Coordinates of C-alpha atoms in Angstrom, one line a residue:
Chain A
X341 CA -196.9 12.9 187.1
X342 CA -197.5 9.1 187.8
X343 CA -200.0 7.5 185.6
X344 CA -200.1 3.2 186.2
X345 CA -203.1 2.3 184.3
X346 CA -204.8 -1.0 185.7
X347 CA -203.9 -3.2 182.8
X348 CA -200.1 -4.4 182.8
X349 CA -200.6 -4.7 179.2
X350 CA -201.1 -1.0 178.7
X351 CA -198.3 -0.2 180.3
X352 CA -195.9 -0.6 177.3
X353 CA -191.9 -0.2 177.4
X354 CA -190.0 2.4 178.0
X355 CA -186.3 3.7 178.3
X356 CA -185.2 5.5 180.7
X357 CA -181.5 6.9 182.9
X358 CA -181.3 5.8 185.9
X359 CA -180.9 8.9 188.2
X360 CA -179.9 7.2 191.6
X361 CA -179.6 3.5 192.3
X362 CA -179.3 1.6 195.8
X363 CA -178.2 -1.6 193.7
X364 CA -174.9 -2.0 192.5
X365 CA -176.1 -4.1 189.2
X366 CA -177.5 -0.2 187.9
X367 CA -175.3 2.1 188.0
X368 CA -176.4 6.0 188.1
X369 CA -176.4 7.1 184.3
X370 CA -177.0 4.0 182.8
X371 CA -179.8 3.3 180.6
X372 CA -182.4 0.6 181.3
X373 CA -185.4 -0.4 178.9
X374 CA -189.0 -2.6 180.6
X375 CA -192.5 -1.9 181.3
X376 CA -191.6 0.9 183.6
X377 CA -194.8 2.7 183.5
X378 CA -195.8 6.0 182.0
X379 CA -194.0 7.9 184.2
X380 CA -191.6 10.9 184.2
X381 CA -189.7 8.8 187.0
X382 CA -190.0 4.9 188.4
X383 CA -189.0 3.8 191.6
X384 CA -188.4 -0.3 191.6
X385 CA -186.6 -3.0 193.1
X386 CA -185.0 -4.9 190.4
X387 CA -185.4 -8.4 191.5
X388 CA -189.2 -8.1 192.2
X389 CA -189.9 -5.8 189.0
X390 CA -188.4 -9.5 187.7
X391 CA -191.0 -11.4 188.8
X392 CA -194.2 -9.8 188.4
X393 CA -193.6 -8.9 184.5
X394 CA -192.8 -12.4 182.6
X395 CA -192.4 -11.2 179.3
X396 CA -190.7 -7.9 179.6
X397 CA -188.5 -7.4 182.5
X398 CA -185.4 -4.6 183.5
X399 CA -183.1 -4.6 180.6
X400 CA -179.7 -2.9 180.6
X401 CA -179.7 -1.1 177.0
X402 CA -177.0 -2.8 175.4
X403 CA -175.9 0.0 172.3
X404 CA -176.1 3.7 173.4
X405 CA -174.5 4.4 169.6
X406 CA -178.1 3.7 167.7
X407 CA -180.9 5.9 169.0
X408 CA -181.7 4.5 172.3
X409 CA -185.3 3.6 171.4
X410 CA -183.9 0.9 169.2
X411 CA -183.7 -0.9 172.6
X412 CA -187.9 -1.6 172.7
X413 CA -187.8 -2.1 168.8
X414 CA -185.3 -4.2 166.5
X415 CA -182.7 -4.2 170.1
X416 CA -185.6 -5.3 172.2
X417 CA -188.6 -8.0 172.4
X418 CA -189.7 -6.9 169.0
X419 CA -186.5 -7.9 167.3
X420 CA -186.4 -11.0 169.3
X421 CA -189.7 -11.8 168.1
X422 CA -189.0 -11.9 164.9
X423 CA -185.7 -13.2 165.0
X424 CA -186.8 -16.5 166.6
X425 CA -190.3 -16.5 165.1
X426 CA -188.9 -16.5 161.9
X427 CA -185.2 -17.5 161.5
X428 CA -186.3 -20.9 164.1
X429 CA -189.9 -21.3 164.2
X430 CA -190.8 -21.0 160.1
X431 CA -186.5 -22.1 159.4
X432 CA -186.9 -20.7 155.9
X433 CA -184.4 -21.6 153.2
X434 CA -183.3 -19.3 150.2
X435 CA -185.4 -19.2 147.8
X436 CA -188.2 -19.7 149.4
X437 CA -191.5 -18.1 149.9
X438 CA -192.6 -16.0 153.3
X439 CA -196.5 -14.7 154.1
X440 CA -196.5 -11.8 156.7
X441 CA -199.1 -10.1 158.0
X442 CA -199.6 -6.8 160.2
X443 CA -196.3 -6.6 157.5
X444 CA -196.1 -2.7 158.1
X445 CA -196.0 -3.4 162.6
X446 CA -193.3 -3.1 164.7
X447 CA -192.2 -7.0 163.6
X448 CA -193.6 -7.3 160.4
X449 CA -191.1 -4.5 159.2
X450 CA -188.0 -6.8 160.7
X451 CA -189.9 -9.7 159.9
X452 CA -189.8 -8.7 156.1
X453 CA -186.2 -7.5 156.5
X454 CA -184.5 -10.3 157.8
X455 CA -186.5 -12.6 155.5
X456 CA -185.1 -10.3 152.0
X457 CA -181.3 -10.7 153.5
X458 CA -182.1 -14.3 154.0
X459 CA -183.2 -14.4 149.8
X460 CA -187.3 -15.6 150.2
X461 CA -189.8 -13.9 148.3
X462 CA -191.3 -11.6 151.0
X463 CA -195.3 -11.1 150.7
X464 CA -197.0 -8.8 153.1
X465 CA -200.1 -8.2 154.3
X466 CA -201.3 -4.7 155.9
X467 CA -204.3 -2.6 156.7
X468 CA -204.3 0.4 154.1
X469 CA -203.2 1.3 150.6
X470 CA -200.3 3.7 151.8
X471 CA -198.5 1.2 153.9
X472 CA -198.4 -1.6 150.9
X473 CA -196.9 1.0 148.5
X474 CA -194.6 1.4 151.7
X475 CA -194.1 -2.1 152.1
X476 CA -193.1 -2.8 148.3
X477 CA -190.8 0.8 147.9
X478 CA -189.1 1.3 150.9
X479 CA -189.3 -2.3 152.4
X480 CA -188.5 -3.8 149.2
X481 CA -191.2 -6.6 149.9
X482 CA -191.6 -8.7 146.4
X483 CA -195.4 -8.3 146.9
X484 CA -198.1 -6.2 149.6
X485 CA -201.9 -6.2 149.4
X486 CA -204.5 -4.5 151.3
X487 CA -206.1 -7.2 153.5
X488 CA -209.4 -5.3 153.7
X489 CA -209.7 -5.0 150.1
X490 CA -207.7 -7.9 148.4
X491 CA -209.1 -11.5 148.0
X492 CA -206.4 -13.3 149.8
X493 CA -206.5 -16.6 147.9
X494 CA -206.0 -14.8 144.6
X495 CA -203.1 -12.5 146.2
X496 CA -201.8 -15.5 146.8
X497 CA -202.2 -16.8 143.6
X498 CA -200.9 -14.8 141.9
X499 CA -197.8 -13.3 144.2
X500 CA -197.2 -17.1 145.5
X501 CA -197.7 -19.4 142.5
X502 CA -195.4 -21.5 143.9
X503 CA -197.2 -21.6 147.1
X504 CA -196.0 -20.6 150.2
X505 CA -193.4 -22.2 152.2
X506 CA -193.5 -19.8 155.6
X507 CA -196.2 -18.0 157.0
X508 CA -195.1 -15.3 160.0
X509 CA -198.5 -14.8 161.2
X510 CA -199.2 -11.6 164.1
X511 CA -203.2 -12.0 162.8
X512 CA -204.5 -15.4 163.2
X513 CA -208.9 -15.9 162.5
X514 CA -210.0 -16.4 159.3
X515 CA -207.0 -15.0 157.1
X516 CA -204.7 -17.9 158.6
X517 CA -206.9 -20.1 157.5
X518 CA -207.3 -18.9 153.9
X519 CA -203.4 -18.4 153.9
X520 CA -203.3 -22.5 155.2
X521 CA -204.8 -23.6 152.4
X522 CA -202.1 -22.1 149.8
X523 CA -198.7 -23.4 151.3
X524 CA -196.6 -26.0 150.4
X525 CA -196.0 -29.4 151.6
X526 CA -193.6 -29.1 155.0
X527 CA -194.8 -25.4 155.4
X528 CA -194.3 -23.8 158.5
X529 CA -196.6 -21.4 160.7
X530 CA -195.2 -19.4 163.5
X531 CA -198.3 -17.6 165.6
X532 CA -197.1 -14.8 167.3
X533 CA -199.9 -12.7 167.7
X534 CA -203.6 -13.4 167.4
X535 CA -204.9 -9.7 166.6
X536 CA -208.0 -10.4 165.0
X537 CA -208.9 -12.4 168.6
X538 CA -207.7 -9.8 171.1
X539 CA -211.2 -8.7 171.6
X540 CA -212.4 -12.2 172.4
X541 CA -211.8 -14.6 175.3
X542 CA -210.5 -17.9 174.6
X543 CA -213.4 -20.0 174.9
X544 CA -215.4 -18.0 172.8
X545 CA -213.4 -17.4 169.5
X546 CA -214.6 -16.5 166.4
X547 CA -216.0 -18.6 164.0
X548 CA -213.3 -19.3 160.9
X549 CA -212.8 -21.9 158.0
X550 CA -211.5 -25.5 160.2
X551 CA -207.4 -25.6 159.3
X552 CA -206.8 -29.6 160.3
X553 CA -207.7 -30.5 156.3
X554 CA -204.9 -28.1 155.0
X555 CA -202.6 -29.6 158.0
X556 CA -202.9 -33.0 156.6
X557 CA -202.5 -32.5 152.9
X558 CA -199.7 -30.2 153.1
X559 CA -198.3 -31.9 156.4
X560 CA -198.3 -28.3 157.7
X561 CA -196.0 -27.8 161.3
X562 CA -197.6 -24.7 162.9
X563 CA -195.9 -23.7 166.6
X564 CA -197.5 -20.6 168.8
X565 CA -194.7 -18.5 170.6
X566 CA -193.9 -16.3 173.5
X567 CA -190.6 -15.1 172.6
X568 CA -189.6 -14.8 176.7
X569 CA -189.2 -18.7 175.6
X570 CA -185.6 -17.7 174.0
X571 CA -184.4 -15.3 176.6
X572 CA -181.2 -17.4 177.4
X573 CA -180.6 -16.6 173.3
X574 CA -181.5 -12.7 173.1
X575 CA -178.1 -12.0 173.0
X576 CA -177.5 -13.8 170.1
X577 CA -180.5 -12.3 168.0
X578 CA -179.4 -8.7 169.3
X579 CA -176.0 -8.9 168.3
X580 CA -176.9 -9.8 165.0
X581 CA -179.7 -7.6 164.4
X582 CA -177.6 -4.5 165.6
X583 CA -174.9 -6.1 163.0
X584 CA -177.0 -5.7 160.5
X585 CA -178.4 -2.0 160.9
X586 CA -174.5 -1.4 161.7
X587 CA -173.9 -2.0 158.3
X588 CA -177.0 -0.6 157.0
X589 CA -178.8 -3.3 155.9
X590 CA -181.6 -3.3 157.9
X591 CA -183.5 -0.3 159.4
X592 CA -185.8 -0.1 162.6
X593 CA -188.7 2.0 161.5
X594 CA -190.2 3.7 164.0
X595 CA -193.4 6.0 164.5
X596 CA -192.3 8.7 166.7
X597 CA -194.9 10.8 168.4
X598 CA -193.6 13.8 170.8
X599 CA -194.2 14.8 173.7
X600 CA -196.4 13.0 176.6
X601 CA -199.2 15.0 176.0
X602 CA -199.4 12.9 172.4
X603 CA -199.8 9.7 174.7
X604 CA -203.4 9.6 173.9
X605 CA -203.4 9.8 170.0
X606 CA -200.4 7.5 169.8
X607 CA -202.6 4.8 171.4
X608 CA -204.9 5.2 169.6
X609 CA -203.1 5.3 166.5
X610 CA -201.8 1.8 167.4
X611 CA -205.6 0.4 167.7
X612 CA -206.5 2.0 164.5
X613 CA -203.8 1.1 162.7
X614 CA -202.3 4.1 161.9
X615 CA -198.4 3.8 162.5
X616 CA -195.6 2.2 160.4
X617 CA -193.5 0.5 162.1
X618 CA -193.4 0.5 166.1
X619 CA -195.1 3.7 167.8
X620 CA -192.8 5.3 169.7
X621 CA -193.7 7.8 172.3
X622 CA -190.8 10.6 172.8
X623 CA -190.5 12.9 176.1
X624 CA -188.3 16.0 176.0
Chain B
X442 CA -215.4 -61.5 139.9
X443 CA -213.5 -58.0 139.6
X444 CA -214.9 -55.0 140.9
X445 CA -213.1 -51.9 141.2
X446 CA -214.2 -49.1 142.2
X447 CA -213.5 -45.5 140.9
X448 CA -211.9 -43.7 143.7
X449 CA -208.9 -44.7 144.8
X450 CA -209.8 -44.4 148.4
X451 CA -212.3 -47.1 147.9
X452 CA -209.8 -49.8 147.0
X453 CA -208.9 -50.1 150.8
X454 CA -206.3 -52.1 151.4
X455 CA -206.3 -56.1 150.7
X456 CA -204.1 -59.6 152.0
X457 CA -203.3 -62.0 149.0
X458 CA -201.5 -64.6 148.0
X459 CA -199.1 -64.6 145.4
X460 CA -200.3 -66.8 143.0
X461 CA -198.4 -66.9 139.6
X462 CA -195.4 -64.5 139.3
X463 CA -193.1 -63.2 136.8
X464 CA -191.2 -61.0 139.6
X465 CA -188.3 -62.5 140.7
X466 CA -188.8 -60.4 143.6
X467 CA -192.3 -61.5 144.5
X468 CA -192.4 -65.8 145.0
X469 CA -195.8 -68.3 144.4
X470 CA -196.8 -68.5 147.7
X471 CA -195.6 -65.5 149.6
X472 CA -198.3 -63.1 151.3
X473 CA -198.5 -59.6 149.8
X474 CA -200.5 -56.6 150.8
X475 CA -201.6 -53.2 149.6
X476 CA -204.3 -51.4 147.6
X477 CA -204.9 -54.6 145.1
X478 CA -208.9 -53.8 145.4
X479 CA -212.0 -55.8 145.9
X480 CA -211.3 -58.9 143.5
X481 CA -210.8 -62.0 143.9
X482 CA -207.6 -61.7 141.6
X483 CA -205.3 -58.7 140.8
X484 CA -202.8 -58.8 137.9
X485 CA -200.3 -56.2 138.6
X486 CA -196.9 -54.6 137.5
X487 CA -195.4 -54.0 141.2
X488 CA -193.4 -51.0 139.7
X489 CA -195.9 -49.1 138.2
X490 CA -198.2 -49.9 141.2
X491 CA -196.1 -48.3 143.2
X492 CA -196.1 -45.1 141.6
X493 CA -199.9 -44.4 140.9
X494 CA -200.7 -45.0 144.5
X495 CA -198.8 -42.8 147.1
X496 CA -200.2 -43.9 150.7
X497 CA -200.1 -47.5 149.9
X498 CA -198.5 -50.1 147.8
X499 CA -197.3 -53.4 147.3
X500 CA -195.7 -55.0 150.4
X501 CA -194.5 -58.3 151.3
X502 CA -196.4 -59.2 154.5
X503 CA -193.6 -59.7 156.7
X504 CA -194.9 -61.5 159.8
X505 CA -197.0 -64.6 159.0
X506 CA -197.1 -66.1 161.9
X507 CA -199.8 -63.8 163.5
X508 CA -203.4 -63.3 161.5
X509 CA -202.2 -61.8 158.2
X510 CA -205.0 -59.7 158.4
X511 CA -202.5 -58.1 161.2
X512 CA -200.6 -56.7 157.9
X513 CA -203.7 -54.0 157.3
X514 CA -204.0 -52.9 160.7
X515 CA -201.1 -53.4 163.9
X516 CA -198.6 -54.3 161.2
X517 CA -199.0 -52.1 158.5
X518 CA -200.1 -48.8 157.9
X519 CA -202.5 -47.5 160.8
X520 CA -200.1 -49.0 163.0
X521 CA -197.3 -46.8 161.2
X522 CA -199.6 -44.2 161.7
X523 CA -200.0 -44.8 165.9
X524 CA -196.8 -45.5 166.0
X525 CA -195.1 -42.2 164.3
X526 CA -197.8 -39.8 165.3
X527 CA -197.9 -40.7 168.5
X528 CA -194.0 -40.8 169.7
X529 CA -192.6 -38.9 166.8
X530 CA -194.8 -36.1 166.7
X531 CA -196.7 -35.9 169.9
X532 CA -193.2 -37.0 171.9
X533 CA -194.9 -37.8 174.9
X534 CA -193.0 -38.2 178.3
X535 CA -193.6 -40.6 181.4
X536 CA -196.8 -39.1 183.6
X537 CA -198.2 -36.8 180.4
X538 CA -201.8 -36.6 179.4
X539 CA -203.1 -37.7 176.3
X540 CA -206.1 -37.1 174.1
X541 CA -207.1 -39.1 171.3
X542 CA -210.5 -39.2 169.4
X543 CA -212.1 -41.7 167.2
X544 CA -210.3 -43.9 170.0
X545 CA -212.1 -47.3 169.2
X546 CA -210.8 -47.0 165.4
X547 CA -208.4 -48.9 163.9
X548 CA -205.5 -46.0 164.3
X549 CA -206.8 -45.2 167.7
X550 CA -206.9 -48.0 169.9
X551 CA -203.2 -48.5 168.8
X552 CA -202.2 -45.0 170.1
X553 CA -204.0 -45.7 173.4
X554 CA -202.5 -49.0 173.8
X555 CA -199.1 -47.8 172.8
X556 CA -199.7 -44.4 175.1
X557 CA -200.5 -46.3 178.3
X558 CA -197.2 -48.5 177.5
X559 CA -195.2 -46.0 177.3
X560 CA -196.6 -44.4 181.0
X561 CA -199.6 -41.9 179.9
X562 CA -203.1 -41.0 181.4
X563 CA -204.6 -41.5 178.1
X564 CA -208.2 -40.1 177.6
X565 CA -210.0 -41.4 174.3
X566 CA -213.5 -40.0 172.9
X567 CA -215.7 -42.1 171.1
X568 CA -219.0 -41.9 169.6
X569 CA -221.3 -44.4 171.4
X570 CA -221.4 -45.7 174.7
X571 CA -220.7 -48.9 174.1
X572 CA -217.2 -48.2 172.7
X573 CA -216.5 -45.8 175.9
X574 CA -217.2 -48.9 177.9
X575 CA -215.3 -51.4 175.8
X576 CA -212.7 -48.7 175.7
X577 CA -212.1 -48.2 180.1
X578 CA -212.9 -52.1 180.2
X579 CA -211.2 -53.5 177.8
X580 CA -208.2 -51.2 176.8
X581 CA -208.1 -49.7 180.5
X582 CA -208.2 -46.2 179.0
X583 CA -208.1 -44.0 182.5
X584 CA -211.0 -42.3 181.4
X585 CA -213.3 -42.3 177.7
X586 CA -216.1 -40.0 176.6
X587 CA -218.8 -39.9 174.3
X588 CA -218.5 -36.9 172.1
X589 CA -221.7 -36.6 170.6
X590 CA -223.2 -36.5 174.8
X591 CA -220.4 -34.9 176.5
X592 CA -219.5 -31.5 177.2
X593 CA -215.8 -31.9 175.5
X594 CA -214.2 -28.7 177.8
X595 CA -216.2 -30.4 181.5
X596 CA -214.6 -34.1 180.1
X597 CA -211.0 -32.8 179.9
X598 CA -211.5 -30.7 183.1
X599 CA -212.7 -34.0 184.6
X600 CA -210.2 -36.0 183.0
X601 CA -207.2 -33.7 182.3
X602 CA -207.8 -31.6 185.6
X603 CA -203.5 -30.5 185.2
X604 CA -204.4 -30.2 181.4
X605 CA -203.8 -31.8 178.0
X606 CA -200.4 -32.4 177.0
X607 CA -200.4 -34.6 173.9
X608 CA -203.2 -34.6 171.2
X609 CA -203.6 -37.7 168.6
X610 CA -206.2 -35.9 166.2
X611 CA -208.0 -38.0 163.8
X612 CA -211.4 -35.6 163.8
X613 CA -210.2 -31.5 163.7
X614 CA -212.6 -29.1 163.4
X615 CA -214.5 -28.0 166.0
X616 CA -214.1 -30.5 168.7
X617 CA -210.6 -29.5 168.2
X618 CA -210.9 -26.4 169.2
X619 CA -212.3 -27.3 171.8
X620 CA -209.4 -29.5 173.0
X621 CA -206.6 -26.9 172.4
X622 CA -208.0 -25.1 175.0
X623 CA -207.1 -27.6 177.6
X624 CA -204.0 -27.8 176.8
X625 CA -201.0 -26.9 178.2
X626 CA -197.8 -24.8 177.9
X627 CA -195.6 -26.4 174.9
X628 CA -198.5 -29.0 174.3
X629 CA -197.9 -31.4 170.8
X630 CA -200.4 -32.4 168.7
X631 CA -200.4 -34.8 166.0
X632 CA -203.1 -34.3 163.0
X633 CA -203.7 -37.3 161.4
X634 CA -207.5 -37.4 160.1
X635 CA -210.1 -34.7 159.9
X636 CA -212.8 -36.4 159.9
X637 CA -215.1 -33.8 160.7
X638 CA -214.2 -32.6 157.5
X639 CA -214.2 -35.2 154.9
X640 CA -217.2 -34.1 153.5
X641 CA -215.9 -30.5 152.6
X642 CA -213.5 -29.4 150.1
X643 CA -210.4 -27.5 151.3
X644 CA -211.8 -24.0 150.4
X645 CA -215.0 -24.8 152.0
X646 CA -214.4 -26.0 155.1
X647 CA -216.7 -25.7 158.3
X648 CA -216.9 -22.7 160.3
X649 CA -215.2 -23.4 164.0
X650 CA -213.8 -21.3 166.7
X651 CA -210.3 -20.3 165.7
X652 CA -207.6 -21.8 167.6
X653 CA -204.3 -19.3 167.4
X654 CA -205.1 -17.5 170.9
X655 CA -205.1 -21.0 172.0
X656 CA -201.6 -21.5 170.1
X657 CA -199.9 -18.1 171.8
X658 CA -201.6 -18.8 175.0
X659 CA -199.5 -22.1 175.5
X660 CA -196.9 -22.4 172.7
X661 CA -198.6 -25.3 171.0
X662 CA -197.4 -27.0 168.3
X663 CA -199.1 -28.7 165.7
X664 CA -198.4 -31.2 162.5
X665 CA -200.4 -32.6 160.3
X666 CA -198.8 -35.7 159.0
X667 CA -199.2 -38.5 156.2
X668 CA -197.8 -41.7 156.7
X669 CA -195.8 -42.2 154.1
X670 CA -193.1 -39.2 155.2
X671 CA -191.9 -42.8 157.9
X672 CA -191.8 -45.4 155.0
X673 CA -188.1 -45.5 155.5
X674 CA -188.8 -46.0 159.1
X675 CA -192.1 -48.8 158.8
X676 CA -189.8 -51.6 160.1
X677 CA -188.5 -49.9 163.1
X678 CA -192.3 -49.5 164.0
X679 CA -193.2 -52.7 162.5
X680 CA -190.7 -54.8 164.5
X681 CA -191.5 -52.8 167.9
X682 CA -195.6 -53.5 167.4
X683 CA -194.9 -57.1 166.8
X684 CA -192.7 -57.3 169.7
X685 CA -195.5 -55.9 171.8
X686 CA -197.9 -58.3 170.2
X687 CA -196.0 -61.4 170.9
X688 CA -195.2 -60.5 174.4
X689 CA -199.2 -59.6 175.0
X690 CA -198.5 -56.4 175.5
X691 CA -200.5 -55.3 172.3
X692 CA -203.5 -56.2 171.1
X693 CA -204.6 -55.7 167.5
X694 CA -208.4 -54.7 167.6
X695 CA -210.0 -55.9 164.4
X696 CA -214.2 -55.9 163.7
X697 CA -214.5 -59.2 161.2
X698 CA -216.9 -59.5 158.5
X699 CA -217.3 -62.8 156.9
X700 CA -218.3 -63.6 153.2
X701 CA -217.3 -60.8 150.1
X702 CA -221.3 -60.5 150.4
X703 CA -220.7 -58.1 153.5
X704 CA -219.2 -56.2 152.3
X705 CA -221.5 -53.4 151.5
X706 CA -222.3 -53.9 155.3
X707 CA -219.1 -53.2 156.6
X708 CA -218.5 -50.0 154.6
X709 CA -222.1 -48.8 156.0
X710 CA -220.8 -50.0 159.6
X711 CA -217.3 -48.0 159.0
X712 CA -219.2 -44.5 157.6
X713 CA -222.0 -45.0 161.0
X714 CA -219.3 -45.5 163.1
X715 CA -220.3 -48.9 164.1
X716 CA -217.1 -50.6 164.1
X717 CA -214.5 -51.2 166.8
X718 CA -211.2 -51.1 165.8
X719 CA -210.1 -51.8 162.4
X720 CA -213.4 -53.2 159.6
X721 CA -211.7 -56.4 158.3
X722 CA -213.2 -58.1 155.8
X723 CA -212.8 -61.9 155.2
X724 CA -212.9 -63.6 152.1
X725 CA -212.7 -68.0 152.9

């Protein structure tokens, strides 16, 4: 079966072997990781498949001694992502204090990682009750809250008295700009995703508190990113994240759903917020 | 007569001449500027001055001979403030478009003067249309708007048909938004006032369309920046400004009141908007 939904968004990343090849770049029995379609095979030409998908593209998998999926998680854009986002977007120094938010998501969870072995006080912010105790037991976040039941200002308050130095933001709206008003002078903002927008078009956004008065009394620097911005660097970010879960100090959590016939529920999952970590879909 | 005012903003900034002095460092006769408020004499302790007021203290007026008024405007801090936000933060390049608001103020006609210098199709927003005429006439802006008649997203698509990128901000809020969706990929912008928001405090500020799709979209980055972050740097700015004014390259915009009496007159005429470029109050 060959299902290509409309959308190039929906149609995600996948791994898969490559079973014959006509170019001598991928070789049979190889694996390669991009938005290959929910398919049980592809057929593409490398150099075009290039072109038409600018933020994912064909992608040797690198380390075949880590479960393979690793390569569309921590090994893939979402490592990168938070890599860059973090480590040279917010350039957080020990000590200091980190706001994340979708904190349980396929980045938050390498977000909040990366920041603990960097020594900043990790606060997250996720969707339900169960994935903040997650967040502060298995994670080892300093603090979690519940974003749709928590007053944000006095989460921050309280778990930031300090204020807050770097805020890792996948949300974006309103919650930025409650979180804008609590940082510290020279704090930094990397937007990586806007998810409390997706359902709007950009010139009709909703309506949230104006940032530019937090901007100029904390002489905030805020920079938006598309992480195919570093791809000339990916090697470095991979090499060090697979380091790290190497020596078991940092974990790629993922959701893993079986079986295509899941497909469906796993989506579905991801607009409700159900997962932990990035949802994975497995195939026998 | 001594009148001073309560709020610190309020003192503004005064010219004076040194008149008795027990600082070796300060000489009968020399020019000084800085927050010394609406009197006809100050007594002061140019230490401890220095440290109750942050954005502003004593300075020695360093060019004399150009109006020493020029040491509140061009020569001092709004020019500081043009200066810095505009090539330090914005970074423009040769060809580049840029916006700037509240472009017949003191700050802004400085940034458009210094942006057209430097090579840039520099758009400005104002809010009358006498000051979007003086502002094409006299400062050969390529193109000026009124904001409070304009459709701000038809102006830039008018103006900024390739898009927007540099943004001098001395307004925020929702004209803002409105701007950052014009811009384009790896667009700067500089917030230096929020005008739109003076009269809210920080956790009550006015509802506008959120801006962070806008920041993924094109990889914007934005700072909010005070002045005083440069003073290290004022004379580099000062000496290149006074270069530019000597050689008529420059010139330093400045609305004159005459008589102390005005006075209430020309802080109505700043708060209406009814000024262009910097109010200047003169004392004989």
């Amino acid at each position: 079966m060959v299902f290509m939904p409309s959308g190039a968004k929906m149609l995600g990343l996948q791994v898969a072997k490559v079973v014959q090849s006509k170019d001598e770049n991928y070789k049979v029995g190889e694996y390669v990781s991009g938005p290959l379609g929910w398919a049980t095979h592809s057929v593409l030409n490398p150099s075009t498949f290039k072109d038409t998908m600018h933020d994912a593209k064909l992608e040797r998998v690198r380390y075949t001694d880590v479960p393979l999926s690793y390569s569309l998680t921590a090994l893939g854009l979402i490592g990168a992502t938070a890599y860059f986002g973090l480590l040279d977007v917010c350039k957080p120094k020990e000590g200091e204090t980190l706001v994340v938010n979708a904190a349980a998501g396929g980045v938050g969870t390498i977000v909040g990682q990366i920041a603990k072995l960097k020594g900043l006080r990790v606060i997250g912010f996720a969707g339900s009750n169960d994935k903040v105790k997650w967040l502060t037991e298995e994670l080892q976040f300093d603090f979690a809250y519940n974003y749709k039941t928590c007053n944000v200002v006095d989460a921050l308050k309280e778990s930031a008295p300090n204020g807050v130095d770097c805020y890792f933001d996948n949300v974006g709206g309103a919650f930025s700009s409650l979180v804008l008003t609590q940082m510290n002078t020279f704090g930094r903002i990397a937007v990586v995703g806007a998810i409390s927008s997706y359902d709007s078009d950009l010139m009709n956004q909703p309506l949230v508190p104006a940032v530019q008065t937090s901007f100029i009394a904390k002489q905030l620097k805020m920079e938006g990113l598309i992480v195919s911005r570093y791809e000339s660097r990916f090697p470095e970010a991979y090499e060090q994240i697979y380091g790290w879960i190497k020596e078991g100090k940092l974990k790629c959590y993922e959701h893993v759903y079986e079986g295509f016939e899941n497909l469906p529920k796993a989506l579905l999952d991801v607009q409700k917020g159900g997962n932990t970590g990035k949802a994975v879909l497995k195939v026998k």
